[in-house]
Coordinates of C-alpha atoms (C1' of nucleotides) in Angstrom, one line a residue:
Chain A
M1 CA -1.9 -12.8 7.7
A2 CA -0.7 -14.2 4.6
E3 CA -2.8 -13.6 1.8
P4 CA -4.1 -16.7 -0.4
D5 CA -1.7 -17.5 -3.5
P6 CA -2.3 -15.1 -6.6
P7 CA -3.5 -17.0 -9.4
P8 CA -0.8 -18.5 -11.5
T9 CA -0.1 -16.0 -14.4
T10 CA -1.1 -17.0 -18.0
G11 CA 0.0 -16.0 -21.2
E12 CA 3.4 -14.1 -22.2
P13 CA 6.3 -14.2 -19.5
A14 CA 6.3 -11.1 -17.5
D15 CA 10.2 -10.6 -17.9
F16 CA 13.4 -11.7 -19.3
I17 CA 14.0 -14.3 -16.6
R18 CA 10.4 -15.8 -16.6
E19 CA 11.1 -15.8 -20.2
I20 CA 14.2 -18.1 -19.7
V21 CA 12.7 -20.2 -17.3
S22 CA 9.7 -20.7 -19.4
D23 CA 11.6 -21.8 -22.4
D24 CA 13.6 -24.5 -20.2
V25 CA 10.3 -25.8 -19.2
R26 CA 9.1 -25.9 -22.7
A27 CA 12.1 -27.5 -23.9
G28 CA 12.1 -30.1 -21.4
R29 CA 15.1 -29.1 -19.5
H30 CA 13.8 -29.4 -16.2
Q31 CA 10.9 -31.7 -14.7
T32 CA 10.5 -29.0 -11.5
V33 CA 11.8 -25.5 -11.3
V34 CA 13.7 -24.8 -8.3
T35 CA 14.7 -21.6 -7.2
R36 CA 16.1 -20.2 -3.8
F37 CA 16.2 -17.2 -1.9
P38 CA 19.6 -17.1 -0.4
P39 CA 20.0 -14.3 2.3
E40 CA 23.3 -13.9 4.5
P41 CA 21.9 -13.6 8.1
N42 CA 24.0 -10.5 8.8
G43 CA 21.2 -8.0 9.3
Y44 CA 17.3 -7.5 8.5
L45 CA 15.9 -7.8 4.9
H46 CA 14.9 -4.7 3.3
V47 CA 12.4 -4.0 0.4
G48 CA 15.4 -4.9 -2.1
H49 CA 15.0 -8.2 -0.7
A50 CA 11.3 -8.2 -1.2
K51 CA 11.7 -7.7 -4.9
S52 CA 14.0 -11.0 -4.8
I53 CA 11.8 -12.9 -2.8
C54 CA 8.9 -12.3 -4.6
L55 CA 10.9 -12.9 -8.0
N56 CA 12.4 -16.2 -6.7
F57 CA 9.0 -17.6 -4.8
G58 CA 6.9 -16.1 -7.3
I59 CA 8.7 -18.1 -10.3
A60 CA 8.4 -21.1 -8.1
R61 CA 4.8 -20.6 -7.7
E62 CA 3.8 -19.9 -11.2
F63 CA 5.7 -22.8 -12.6
G64 CA 4.5 -25.2 -10.1
G65 CA 8.0 -25.7 -8.5
R66 CA 9.6 -24.7 -5.4
C67 CA 11.6 -22.4 -3.6
H68 CA 14.3 -22.9 -0.9
L69 CA 15.1 -20.6 2.0
R70 CA 19.1 -21.1 2.2
F71 CA 21.1 -18.9 4.5
D72 CA 24.3 -18.1 3.1
D73 CA 26.1 -18.3 6.5
T74 CA 29.7 -18.7 5.2
N75 CA 31.1 -15.8 7.3
P76 CA 30.5 -16.4 11.1
L77 CA 32.2 -13.0 12.0
K78 CA 28.9 -11.3 10.6
E79 CA 26.2 -13.6 11.1
E80 CA 23.7 -13.9 14.2
Q81 CA 20.6 -15.7 15.1
E82 CA 18.4 -12.7 15.4
Y83 CA 18.9 -12.3 11.8
I84 CA 18.1 -15.8 10.9
D85 CA 14.9 -15.3 13.0
S86 CA 13.9 -11.8 11.2
I87 CA 14.7 -13.3 8.0
K88 CA 12.1 -16.3 8.5
E89 CA 9.4 -14.0 9.9
D90 CA 9.9 -11.5 7.2
V91 CA 9.3 -14.2 4.2
R92 CA 6.4 -15.7 6.0
W93 CA 4.9 -12.2 6.4
L94 CA 5.5 -11.5 3.0
G95 CA 3.2 -14.6 2.1
F96 CA 5.6 -17.1 0.9
E97 CA 6.3 -20.6 2.2
W98 CA 9.6 -22.6 1.8
G99 CA 8.0 -26.0 3.5
E100 CA 10.8 -28.2 4.4
H101 CA 13.4 -26.5 2.1
L102 CA 14.9 -24.4 4.7
Y103 CA 18.7 -24.7 4.3
N104 CA 22.0 -23.5 5.4
A105 CA 25.4 -23.4 3.2
S106 CA 26.8 -24.6 6.4
D107 CA 24.7 -27.6 5.9
Y108 CA 27.2 -28.3 3.2
F109 CA 30.1 -27.6 4.8
D110 CA 31.3 -31.5 4.9
Q111 CA 30.2 -32.0 1.4
L112 CA 32.1 -28.6 0.3
Y113 CA 35.3 -29.5 2.0
Q114 CA 35.6 -33.0 0.5
W115 CA 35.1 -31.1 -2.9
A116 CA 37.8 -29.0 -2.0
E117 CA 40.2 -31.9 -1.3
L118 CA 39.1 -33.4 -4.7
L119 CA 40.2 -30.4 -6.2
V120 CA 43.4 -30.3 -4.4
G121 CA 44.1 -34.0 -5.7
Q122 CA 43.2 -32.9 -9.2
G123 CA 45.9 -30.1 -8.9
L124 CA 43.1 -27.6 -9.4
A125 CA 43.4 -25.9 -6.0
Y126 CA 46.5 -24.8 -3.8
V127 CA 47.4 -23.8 -0.3
D128 CA 48.8 -20.2 -0.4
D129 CA 50.9 -18.9 2.2
Q130 CA 51.0 -15.5 1.4
S131 CA 49.5 -12.9 3.5
A132 CA 46.2 -11.2 2.3
D133 CA 48.4 -8.0 1.5
Q134 CA 50.6 -10.3 -0.6
I135 CA 47.7 -11.6 -2.3
R136 CA 46.2 -8.4 -3.2
E137 CA 49.5 -6.9 -4.6
T138 CA 50.2 -9.9 -7.0
R139 CA 46.4 -10.3 -8.3
G140 CA 47.1 -7.3 -10.7
T141 CA 45.1 -4.6 -11.6
L142 CA 42.3 -4.2 -14.0
T143 CA 44.5 -3.7 -17.1
E144 CA 47.3 -6.0 -16.1
G145 CA 47.3 -9.6 -15.1
G146 CA 48.5 -11.0 -11.9
R147 CA 51.6 -12.9 -10.8
D148 CA 51.7 -16.2 -9.8
S149 CA 52.3 -17.2 -6.0
P150 CA 55.5 -18.8 -5.4
Y151 CA 53.6 -21.4 -3.4
R152 CA 51.2 -21.9 -6.4
N153 CA 53.2 -25.1 -7.6
R154 CA 52.9 -27.1 -4.7
S155 CA 52.7 -30.8 -5.0
V156 CA 49.4 -32.5 -4.3
E157 CA 50.7 -34.2 -1.3
E158 CA 52.1 -30.9 0.1
N159 CA 48.9 -28.9 -0.6
L160 CA 46.4 -32.0 0.9
D161 CA 48.8 -31.8 4.1
L162 CA 48.4 -28.2 4.6
F163 CA 44.8 -28.1 3.9
R164 CA 44.2 -30.6 6.3
R165 CA 46.2 -29.0 9.0
M166 CA 44.5 -25.8 8.1
R167 CA 41.4 -27.5 8.9
G168 CA 42.8 -29.2 12.1
G169 CA 43.3 -25.8 13.3
E170 CA 47.2 -25.6 13.4
F171 CA 47.7 -22.4 11.6
P172 CA 46.4 -18.8 13.0
D173 CA 43.3 -16.7 11.1
G174 CA 45.0 -15.5 8.0
A175 CA 48.0 -17.6 7.7
R176 CA 47.0 -19.8 4.8
V177 CA 44.2 -19.9 2.4
L178 CA 43.1 -22.4 -0.1
R179 CA 43.1 -21.0 -3.7
A180 CA 41.5 -22.5 -6.8
K181 CA 44.1 -22.9 -9.6
I182 CA 42.7 -21.1 -12.7
D183 CA 44.6 -18.2 -14.3
M184 CA 46.5 -15.5 -13.0
A185 CA 46.5 -13.5 -16.1
S186 CA 42.8 -13.8 -16.7
P187 CA 41.3 -10.4 -17.6
N188 CA 38.5 -11.3 -15.4
I189 CA 39.9 -10.8 -11.9
N190 CA 37.4 -13.6 -10.3
L191 CA 39.4 -15.9 -12.2
R192 CA 42.6 -15.1 -10.9
D193 CA 43.2 -17.9 -8.6
P194 CA 40.2 -16.8 -6.3
V195 CA 40.2 -18.0 -2.5
M196 CA 38.3 -20.7 -1.9
Y197 CA 38.7 -21.2 2.0
R198 CA 40.1 -18.8 4.8
I199 CA 41.2 -19.6 8.3
L200 CA 38.4 -18.2 10.8
H201 CA 38.8 -19.3 14.3
A202 CA 35.2 -18.3 15.1
R203 CA 32.4 -19.7 16.6
H204 CA 29.6 -20.3 13.8
P205 CA 25.9 -19.8 14.6
M206 CA 25.0 -23.1 13.2
T207 CA 28.1 -25.2 13.4
G208 CA 29.6 -24.1 16.4
D209 CA 33.1 -24.6 17.0
K210 CA 33.2 -27.6 14.5
W211 CA 35.0 -25.7 11.9
C212 CA 37.9 -22.9 11.5
V213 CA 38.4 -22.9 7.9
Y214 CA 35.1 -21.4 6.0
P215 CA 34.3 -21.4 2.5
G216 CA 33.9 -18.1 0.8
Y217 CA 31.0 -17.1 -1.4
D218 CA 31.9 -18.3 -4.4
Y219 CA 32.8 -21.8 -3.8
A220 CA 30.0 -22.3 -1.5
H221 CA 27.0 -20.7 -3.4
G222 CA 27.0 -22.8 -6.7
Q223 CA 27.7 -26.2 -5.1
S224 CA 25.0 -25.4 -2.6
D225 CA 22.9 -24.6 -5.7
A226 CA 24.0 -27.8 -7.1
I227 CA 23.5 -29.8 -4.0
E228 CA 19.8 -28.5 -3.5
G229 CA 19.1 -29.1 -7.4
I230 CA 18.4 -25.3 -8.1
T231 CA 17.6 -24.9 -11.6
H232 CA 17.9 -21.3 -11.8
S233 CA 20.0 -19.4 -9.5
L234 CA 18.8 -15.8 -9.4
C235 CA 21.1 -12.9 -8.2
T236 CA 21.8 -9.4 -8.9
L237 CA 23.9 -7.7 -11.5
E238 CA 27.4 -7.4 -9.7
F239 CA 27.5 -10.9 -9.6
E240 CA 27.7 -11.3 -13.3
D241 CA 31.6 -11.4 -13.4
H242 CA 31.3 -14.0 -10.9
R243 CA 29.4 -16.2 -13.5
P244 CA 32.5 -17.7 -15.1
L245 CA 33.7 -19.0 -11.8
Y246 CA 30.4 -20.1 -10.8
D247 CA 30.5 -22.3 -13.9
W248 CA 34.0 -23.4 -13.4
F249 CA 33.3 -25.0 -10.0
I250 CA 30.2 -26.8 -11.1
E251 CA 32.3 -28.0 -14.3
H252 CA 35.2 -29.4 -12.3
L253 CA 33.2 -30.9 -9.4
P254 CA 31.0 -34.0 -9.2
V255 CA 27.9 -32.0 -8.5
P256 CA 24.6 -33.7 -8.6
S257 CA 23.2 -31.0 -10.7
R258 CA 23.6 -28.2 -13.2
P259 CA 22.3 -24.9 -12.1
R260 CA 22.5 -21.7 -14.1
Q261 CA 23.1 -18.4 -12.9
Y262 CA 21.0 -15.4 -14.0
E263 CA 21.4 -11.8 -13.1
F264 CA 18.8 -9.0 -12.7
A265 CA 19.2 -5.3 -11.5
R266 CA 18.5 -4.8 -7.8
L267 CA 16.1 -2.4 -6.7
N268 CA 17.0 1.3 -5.8
L269 CA 14.5 3.7 -4.4
T270 CA 14.1 7.5 -4.6
Y271 CA 14.6 8.9 -0.8
T272 CA 16.0 5.6 0.3
V273 CA 19.3 3.8 1.1
L274 CA 19.2 -0.2 0.7
S275 CA 22.4 -1.0 2.0
K276 CA 22.6 -3.5 4.8
R277 CA 26.2 -2.1 5.9
F278 CA 24.3 1.4 6.1
L279 CA 21.2 0.4 7.7
L280 CA 23.1 -1.6 10.3
R281 CA 25.1 1.6 11.2
L282 CA 21.8 3.6 11.3
V283 CA 20.8 1.1 14.1
S284 CA 23.9 0.8 16.0
E285 CA 24.5 4.5 16.2
G286 CA 20.8 5.0 17.2
R287 CA 19.9 7.3 14.6
V288 CA 16.8 5.1 14.2
R289 CA 15.0 3.2 17.0
G290 CA 15.9 -0.3 15.7
W291 CA 15.7 -2.3 12.6
D292 CA 12.0 -2.0 12.6
D293 CA 11.5 1.6 13.1
P294 CA 8.7 2.9 10.9
R295 CA 11.2 4.7 8.9
M296 CA 13.3 2.0 8.2
P297 CA 13.0 0.6 4.4
T298 CA 13.2 -2.8 6.0
I299 CA 10.6 -5.3 5.4
S300 CA 9.9 -5.3 9.5
G301 CA 10.0 -1.7 9.4
L302 CA 7.5 -1.3 6.5
R303 CA 5.4 -3.9 8.4
R304 CA 5.3 -1.6 11.3
R305 CA 4.6 1.3 9.5
G306 CA 1.7 -0.3 8.2
F307 CA 2.5 -1.5 4.8
P308 CA 0.4 -4.6 3.9
P309 CA 2.2 -7.3 2.4
E310 CA 0.2 -7.3 -0.4
A311 CA 1.4 -4.0 -1.4
L312 CA 4.8 -5.2 -1.5
R313 CA 3.9 -7.9 -3.9
Q314 CA 1.9 -5.6 -5.7
F315 CA 4.9 -3.4 -5.9
A316 CA 7.3 -5.8 -6.9
E317 CA 5.1 -7.1 -9.6
A318 CA 4.7 -3.1 -10.8
I319 CA 8.5 -2.4 -11.0
G320 CA 9.4 -5.4 -13.1
V321 CA 12.4 -7.1 -13.2
A322 CA 15.4 -6.4 -15.9
K323 CA 19.1 -5.9 -16.3
R324 CA 19.3 -2.1 -16.7
E325 CA 20.3 -0.2 -13.2
S326 CA 17.3 2.2 -12.3
V327 CA 15.7 4.1 -9.4
V328 CA 12.3 3.7 -8.8
E329 CA 10.2 6.8 -7.4
Y330 CA 9.2 6.2 -4.1
A331 CA 5.8 7.4 -5.3
A332 CA 5.2 3.7 -6.9
L333 CA 5.5 2.1 -3.6
E334 CA 3.3 4.5 -2.0
H335 CA 0.9 4.0 -4.9
A336 CA 0.8 0.1 -4.1
V337 CA 0.3 0.9 -0.4
R338 CA -2.7 3.5 -0.9
D339 CA -4.2 0.9 -3.6
V340 CA -4.5 -2.0 -1.2
L341 CA -5.2 -0.3 1.9
N342 CA -8.0 1.9 0.1
R343 CA -10.4 -1.2 -0.5
T344 CA -9.1 -2.8 2.7
A345 CA -8.6 -0.5 5.5
A346 CA -11.7 0.8 7.8
R347 CA -12.3 4.3 7.8
K348 CA -12.4 6.1 11.3
M349 CA -12.2 9.8 12.0
A350 CA -9.5 11.5 14.1
V351 CA -8.6 14.7 14.8
L352 CA -5.0 15.3 14.9
R353 CA -4.6 18.9 15.9
P354 CA -7.9 19.6 17.9
L355 CA -9.7 22.9 17.7
R356 CA -12.5 22.8 20.1
V357 CA -16.3 23.7 18.3
V358 CA -19.1 24.3 20.3
L359 CA -22.7 24.4 18.6
T360 CA -24.3 26.6 20.6
N361 CA -28.1 25.9 19.5
Y362 CA -27.5 22.2 20.1
P363 CA -29.3 21.1 23.4
E364 CA -26.8 20.7 26.3
G365 CA -26.1 17.1 27.4
R366 CA -27.6 15.7 24.4
T367 CA -26.0 12.9 22.4
E368 CA -27.0 11.3 19.2
E369 CA -25.2 8.7 17.3
F370 CA -24.7 8.6 13.4
P371 CA -24.1 5.4 11.3
A372 CA -20.8 5.9 9.4
L373 CA -19.5 3.7 6.4
N374 CA -16.7 1.6 7.7
N375 CA -15.3 1.5 3.9
P376 CA -17.2 3.1 1.1
E377 CA -15.1 0.9 -1.3
A378 CA -16.6 -2.4 0.3
P379 CA -20.1 -1.8 1.2
S380 CA -20.3 -5.3 2.9
A381 CA -18.2 -3.6 5.5
G382 CA -21.2 -2.1 7.2
T383 CA -21.4 0.9 9.2
R384 CA -20.6 1.7 12.8
P385 CA -22.3 4.4 15.2
V386 CA -20.3 7.4 15.8
P387 CA -21.4 9.6 18.6
F388 CA -22.0 13.3 18.2
S389 CA -22.6 16.0 20.8
R390 CA -22.8 19.7 21.5
T391 CA -18.8 20.0 21.6
L392 CA -16.9 18.6 19.1
Y393 CA -13.2 18.9 17.9
L394 CA -12.3 19.9 14.5
E395 CA -9.1 19.9 12.7
R396 CA -7.4 23.3 13.3
D397 CA -6.2 23.1 9.5
D398 CA -9.9 22.9 8.6
F399 CA -10.8 26.5 9.6
M400 CA -9.0 29.9 8.6
E401 CA -10.1 33.2 10.1
D402 CA -9.3 34.8 6.7
P403 CA -9.7 32.2 4.0
P404 CA -7.5 32.7 0.8
R405 CA -9.5 31.9 -2.6
K406 CA -9.5 28.1 -3.1
F407 CA -9.5 27.1 0.6
Y408 CA -13.3 25.6 1.2
R409 CA -13.4 24.7 4.5
L410 CA -14.8 26.3 7.5
A411 CA -14.2 30.2 7.9
P412 CA -16.3 32.9 9.8
G413 CA -19.8 33.1 8.5
R414 CA -19.2 29.9 6.1
E415 CA -21.3 26.8 6.3
V416 CA -19.7 23.5 5.8
R417 CA -20.6 19.8 6.3
L418 CA -19.7 17.5 9.3
R419 CA -19.2 14.2 7.6
Y420 CA -22.5 11.9 8.4
A421 CA -23.7 14.6 10.7
Y422 CA -25.1 18.2 10.0
L423 CA -24.5 21.4 8.3
I424 CA -22.9 24.0 10.8
T425 CA -21.9 27.4 10.4
C426 CA -19.4 29.4 12.0
Q427 CA -20.7 32.4 14.0
E428 CA -17.8 33.1 16.1
V429 CA -14.0 33.0 16.8
V430 CA -12.9 32.9 20.6
K431 CA -9.5 33.7 21.2
D432 CA -7.2 33.9 24.2
A433 CA -5.3 36.8 25.6
A434 CA -2.5 35.8 23.0
G435 CA -4.8 36.0 20.1
R436 CA -4.6 32.4 19.5
I437 CA -7.7 31.0 18.6
V438 CA -9.4 28.6 21.0
E439 CA -12.8 27.7 20.3
L440 CA -15.2 28.4 17.4
R441 CA -18.8 28.9 18.3
C442 CA -21.1 27.4 15.4
T443 CA -24.8 26.7 14.6
Y444 CA -26.2 23.7 13.3
D445 CA -28.8 23.2 11.2
P446 CA -31.3 20.6 12.6
A447 CA -32.7 20.0 9.3
T448 CA -29.6 18.6 7.5
R449 CA -29.4 15.8 9.9
G450 CA -27.3 13.2 8.4
G451 CA -25.5 15.5 6.4
S452 CA -27.8 16.5 3.5
A453 CA -30.2 19.8 3.4
P454 CA -33.8 19.1 2.3
D455 CA -33.4 22.5 0.3
G456 CA -30.5 20.6 -1.8
R457 CA -27.8 23.2 -0.8
S458 CA -24.3 21.5 -0.4
P459 CA -21.5 22.8 0.9
R460 CA -18.2 22.6 -0.8
A461 CA -16.3 21.0 1.9
T462 CA -17.1 18.0 4.5
L463 CA -15.1 17.6 7.5
H464 CA -14.1 14.8 10.0
W465 CA -14.8 15.5 13.5
V466 CA -14.9 14.0 16.6
S467 CA -17.1 14.3 19.7
A468 CA -15.3 15.9 22.4
P469 CA -16.7 14.1 25.4
H470 CA -16.7 10.7 23.7
A471 CA -13.2 11.1 22.1
V472 CA -10.3 9.0 22.9
R473 CA -6.9 10.8 23.4
A474 CA -4.1 9.4 21.5
E475 CA -0.6 9.8 20.3
V476 CA -0.3 9.7 16.5
R477 CA 3.2 9.7 14.7
L478 CA 3.3 11.4 11.3
Y479 CA 6.4 9.9 9.3
E480 CA 8.4 11.5 6.2
H481 CA 11.2 10.1 4.0
L482 CA 14.2 9.1 6.2
F483 CA 16.3 11.3 3.7
R484 CA 15.6 14.5 2.7
Q485 CA 17.3 14.1 -0.8
A486 CA 16.0 12.1 -3.3
D487 CA 19.6 10.5 -3.9
P488 CA 20.8 10.4 -0.5
G489 CA 24.5 10.4 -0.4
A490 CA 25.1 12.1 -3.6
G491 CA 26.9 14.6 -1.8
G492 CA 29.0 12.3 -0.2
D493 CA 27.7 12.0 3.2
L494 CA 24.5 10.0 3.8
L495 CA 24.2 11.0 7.0
A496 CA 24.0 14.7 6.2
D497 CA 21.2 13.7 4.3
L498 CA 18.8 12.3 7.1
N499 CA 15.9 13.9 7.4
P500 CA 15.7 15.8 10.7
R501 CA 11.6 16.1 10.3
S502 CA 11.1 12.3 9.1
E503 CA 8.9 11.8 12.6
E504 CA 6.6 14.1 14.0
V505 CA 5.0 13.0 17.2
L506 CA 1.4 14.3 18.0
A507 CA 0.6 13.7 21.5
E508 CA -2.8 15.5 21.7
C509 CA -4.8 14.0 19.0
Q510 CA -8.5 12.8 19.5
V511 CA -9.8 9.9 17.6
E512 CA -13.5 8.2 17.7
P513 CA -14.4 6.0 20.3
G514 CA -14.1 2.8 18.2
A515 CA -10.7 3.6 17.1
G516 CA -9.5 2.4 20.6
R517 CA -10.5 -0.9 20.0
L518 CA -8.4 -1.6 17.4
A519 CA -5.6 -4.4 17.4
P520 CA -1.9 -4.2 17.2
G521 CA -0.9 -4.0 13.7
E522 CA -4.3 -2.9 12.7
R523 CA -4.6 -0.4 9.6
V524 CA -7.1 2.3 9.5
Q525 CA -7.7 5.2 7.5
F526 CA -8.2 8.3 9.2
E527 CA -10.8 10.0 6.9
R528 CA -9.2 12.9 5.0
L529 CA -5.8 12.5 6.7
G530 CA -4.2 9.2 5.6
Y531 CA -3.7 5.8 6.5
F532 CA -2.5 4.7 10.0
C533 CA -1.5 1.6 11.7
V534 CA -1.9 0.5 15.4
D535 CA 1.9 0.3 16.5
P536 CA 2.4 -3.2 18.1
D537 CA 5.6 -2.5 19.9
R538 CA 4.5 0.5 21.8
T539 CA 3.3 1.2 25.3
A540 CA 0.9 -0.9 27.2
T541 CA -1.9 1.1 26.4
L542 CA -2.1 0.3 22.5
R543 CA -4.7 2.9 21.7
D544 CA -2.5 5.7 22.3
A545 CA 0.0 4.5 19.8
W546 CA -0.1 5.2 16.2
A547 CA 1.9 5.5 13.0
K548 CA 0.8 7.2 10.0
V549 CA 1.4 5.1 6.9
Q550 CA 0.5 7.9 4.1
A551 CA -0.3 11.7 4.2
R552 CA -3.0 12.4 2.0
E553 CA -2.4 15.7 1.3
G554 CA 0.6 18.2 2.2
Chain B
rU1 C1' 43.5 2.6 -21.4
rG2 C1' 41.4 -5.0 -19.1
rG3 C1' 36.9 -7.9 -18.3
rG4 C1' 31.5 -7.9 -17.4
rG5 C1' 27.0 -5.5 -18.4
rC6 C1' 23.4 -1.7 -19.7
rG7 C1' 21.2 2.8 -22.6
rU8 C1' 12.8 3.4 -25.0
rG9 C1' 8.7 9.7 -22.5
rG10 C1' 9.7 12.9 -15.3
rC11 C1' 10.4 7.5 -13.1
rC12 C1' 9.7 2.2 -13.8
rA13 C1' 9.1 -1.1 -18.1
rA14 C1' 6.8 -3.9 -22.7
rG15 C1' 9.0 -4.5 -27.6
rC16 C1' 12.8 -10.1 -30.3
rG17 C1' 12.3 -6.5 -38.7
rG18 C1' 6.1 -4.4 -40.1
rU19 C1' 5.5 0.9 -38.5
rA20 C1' 6.2 2.8 -30.1
rA21 C1' 1.9 -1.9 -24.7
rG22 C1' 0.9 -1.0 -19.6
rG23 C1' 2.1 1.1 -14.6
rC24 C1' 3.7 5.4 -11.6
rG25 C1' 4.0 10.8 -11.8
rC26 C1' 2.0 14.9 -14.4
rG27 C1' -2.0 18.2 -16.6
rG28 C1' -7.4 18.7 -18.0
rG29 C1' -12.5 17.2 -17.2
rG30 C1' -16.6 14.1 -14.8
rC31 C1' -18.5 12.0 -10.3
rU32 C1' -18.3 12.8 -5.3
rU33 C1' -21.4 13.7 2.2
rU34 C1' -13.2 11.6 2.3
rG35 C1' -10.1 18.6 -1.7
rG36 C1' -9.9 10.7 -1.5
rA37 C1' -11.4 6.7 -4.3
rC38 C1' -13.3 6.3 -9.0
rC39 C1' -14.3 7.3 -14.5
rC40 C1' -12.9 9.9 -19.0
rC41 C1' -9.1 12.6 -22.0
rG42 C1' -4.0 14.4 -22.6
rU43 C1' 1.2 13.5 -22.1
rA44 C1' 8.0 10.0 -26.9
rU45 C1' 6.7 11.5 -35.5
rA46 C1' 10.1 8.7 -31.4
rC47 C1' 13.6 4.4 -29.0
rG48 C1' 22.3 7.4 -26.9
rA49 C1' 24.4 9.4 -31.5
rA50 C1' 26.1 8.9 -36.5
rG51 C1' 26.1 5.6 -40.9
rG52 C1' 24.4 1.3 -43.4
rU53 C1' 21.5 -3.2 -44.8
rU54 C1' 16.0 -3.6 -45.8
rC55 C1' 9.8 -2.2 -49.8
rG56 C1' 10.2 -1.3 -44.3
rA57 C1' 14.6 -1.0 -38.3
rA58 C1' 13.7 0.5 -31.2
rU59 C1' 14.4 -4.3 -33.3
rC60 C1' 20.0 -6.5 -38.2
rC61 C1' 25.5 -4.7 -39.0
rU62 C1' 29.6 -0.8 -38.1
rU63 C1' 31.4 3.0 -35.5
rC64 C1' 31.1 6.5 -31.7
rC65 C1' 29.3 8.3 -27.2
rG66 C1' 27.6 7.8 -22.0
rC67 C1' 26.5 5.2 -17.5
rC68 C1' 27.3 1.0 -13.9
rC69 C1' 30.4 -3.6 -12.0
rC70 C1' 35.0 -5.7 -10.8
rA71 C1' 41.7 -5.4 -7.9
rG72 C1' 37.5 -8.5 0.5
rC73 C1' 41.2 -14.2 3.3
rC74 C1' 32.6 -9.8 2.5
rA75 C1' 28.2 -11.4 -0.2

RNA sequence: UGGGGCGUGGCCAAGCGGUAAGGCGCGGGGCUUUGGACCCCGUAUACGAAGGUUCGAAUCCUUCCGCCCCAGCCA
């Protein structure tokens, strides 16, 4: 569910980009602010993209402008329809809408081609017959300029002829490229006659077999921005060096508008890798179950994990936007998730590692129900009846035969409160032949119905529980970081840092009956355990599939 | 050693010459039928370093140091 739009921000701009936009608006440089989110459909979106989406759509919303969703589909070798579909779904899920402003760089291939011919006609672009290797060798190094291609000074006529024949499919892949004629001696490598078009006899998801020459990012991106009337083209830091080139094309072409590029630092998260290339590898090698595996930092993975879209937006706002490279602690993301879930997730009781408890003085066959708060943070959420009986399940972790100093929970001879029910006292520990605890025999105090004692005594601990005969068996999956290192790959090998215990499956859990009626995707808090989400993609029996969102405590 | 950026507490991040916001985390206390949440309090004489300008500098100048990005017919 998309949340309603947050109220427009007022007051001072929250970051340097909003400050720029704000100044532009105040100075009257634009009548409408237009931004764009330009993903390449070569993989699924991840939290890093969420930051960019929140920035671009957020600014558009705050300034009463609009944000386009534009697929940067200039490389048919890597792009697929599946990715296009997932990207749209993820952006919508995050709570943003592009309306009719859905575009593709490929929508502009005709225009881009015409402008390329225009540049050729002005002597500002030429066809180079050198191989990729030769171009690399003559590009120079970081400290020395490059050398002109022997084809650099062909006549306009010859260039035009060659370029048209490239388009016509006369040459094989890699035979020739179209290059912008700028400056082979530039200290900025991006200006050393960058490649504008390459020959690629490949079928494109949108244009099919219409083209066999495709524009590169540098040539396509800025012009696409100009065509769409983008006012502020926001991208990450690594494109800072490309800005002079971005501007060069804009200045030398009869484009309909004058967009400006601004760069900000991409998101880095501890215990996480945000590289589409690597995430693709995890998926293709089967190290995870798919792009939407709950352990993946993809938006679809986080969604399946149970992270609410509001939490991602809140997170994006909390971390800010700046130019300095930084690594945000995963705890900041978790905080946002807990903050949202604490006030929205319904509470349920579930026992992950059941320990049978028999209340020896509770009548056999008797059942009663206690009203339990659905959400203490939101009284309006009401209550639900939870069945109680003589035989219960308690969490094994909540009992210790020989409790250490600060352990407040159940122990032999000790009294604790069962949430919403009674105070009980452990009288006897039953073990099997192997010495393993199999059952606890306790007594309850009938006078403490509801959980409070008339004499005012109050146990240190309140435990969650489930009535054995009423419980629903469930599989619960607990998740940890995908990587065991805060900075995965620091040692040179990302795969070596994968956390072998990133997923733990508990098949014998017992949950209160109401938990069996939850809808797929619904998020709940199992009291004292953490937040969980009904896994929508699991087996037919929805109730036996849960994914852990947050562990409350180690 | 070319070019482009960046350096404020453990992690993010405000600050735009007038004497260091906020969030996360952490520590302490309160409250509590979730050891949760919530509420208090604490957590940078200090802003990469050194000089300089100024009544006054994290904010201006100089030099130095450190880190990141760029040599795809990827984006």
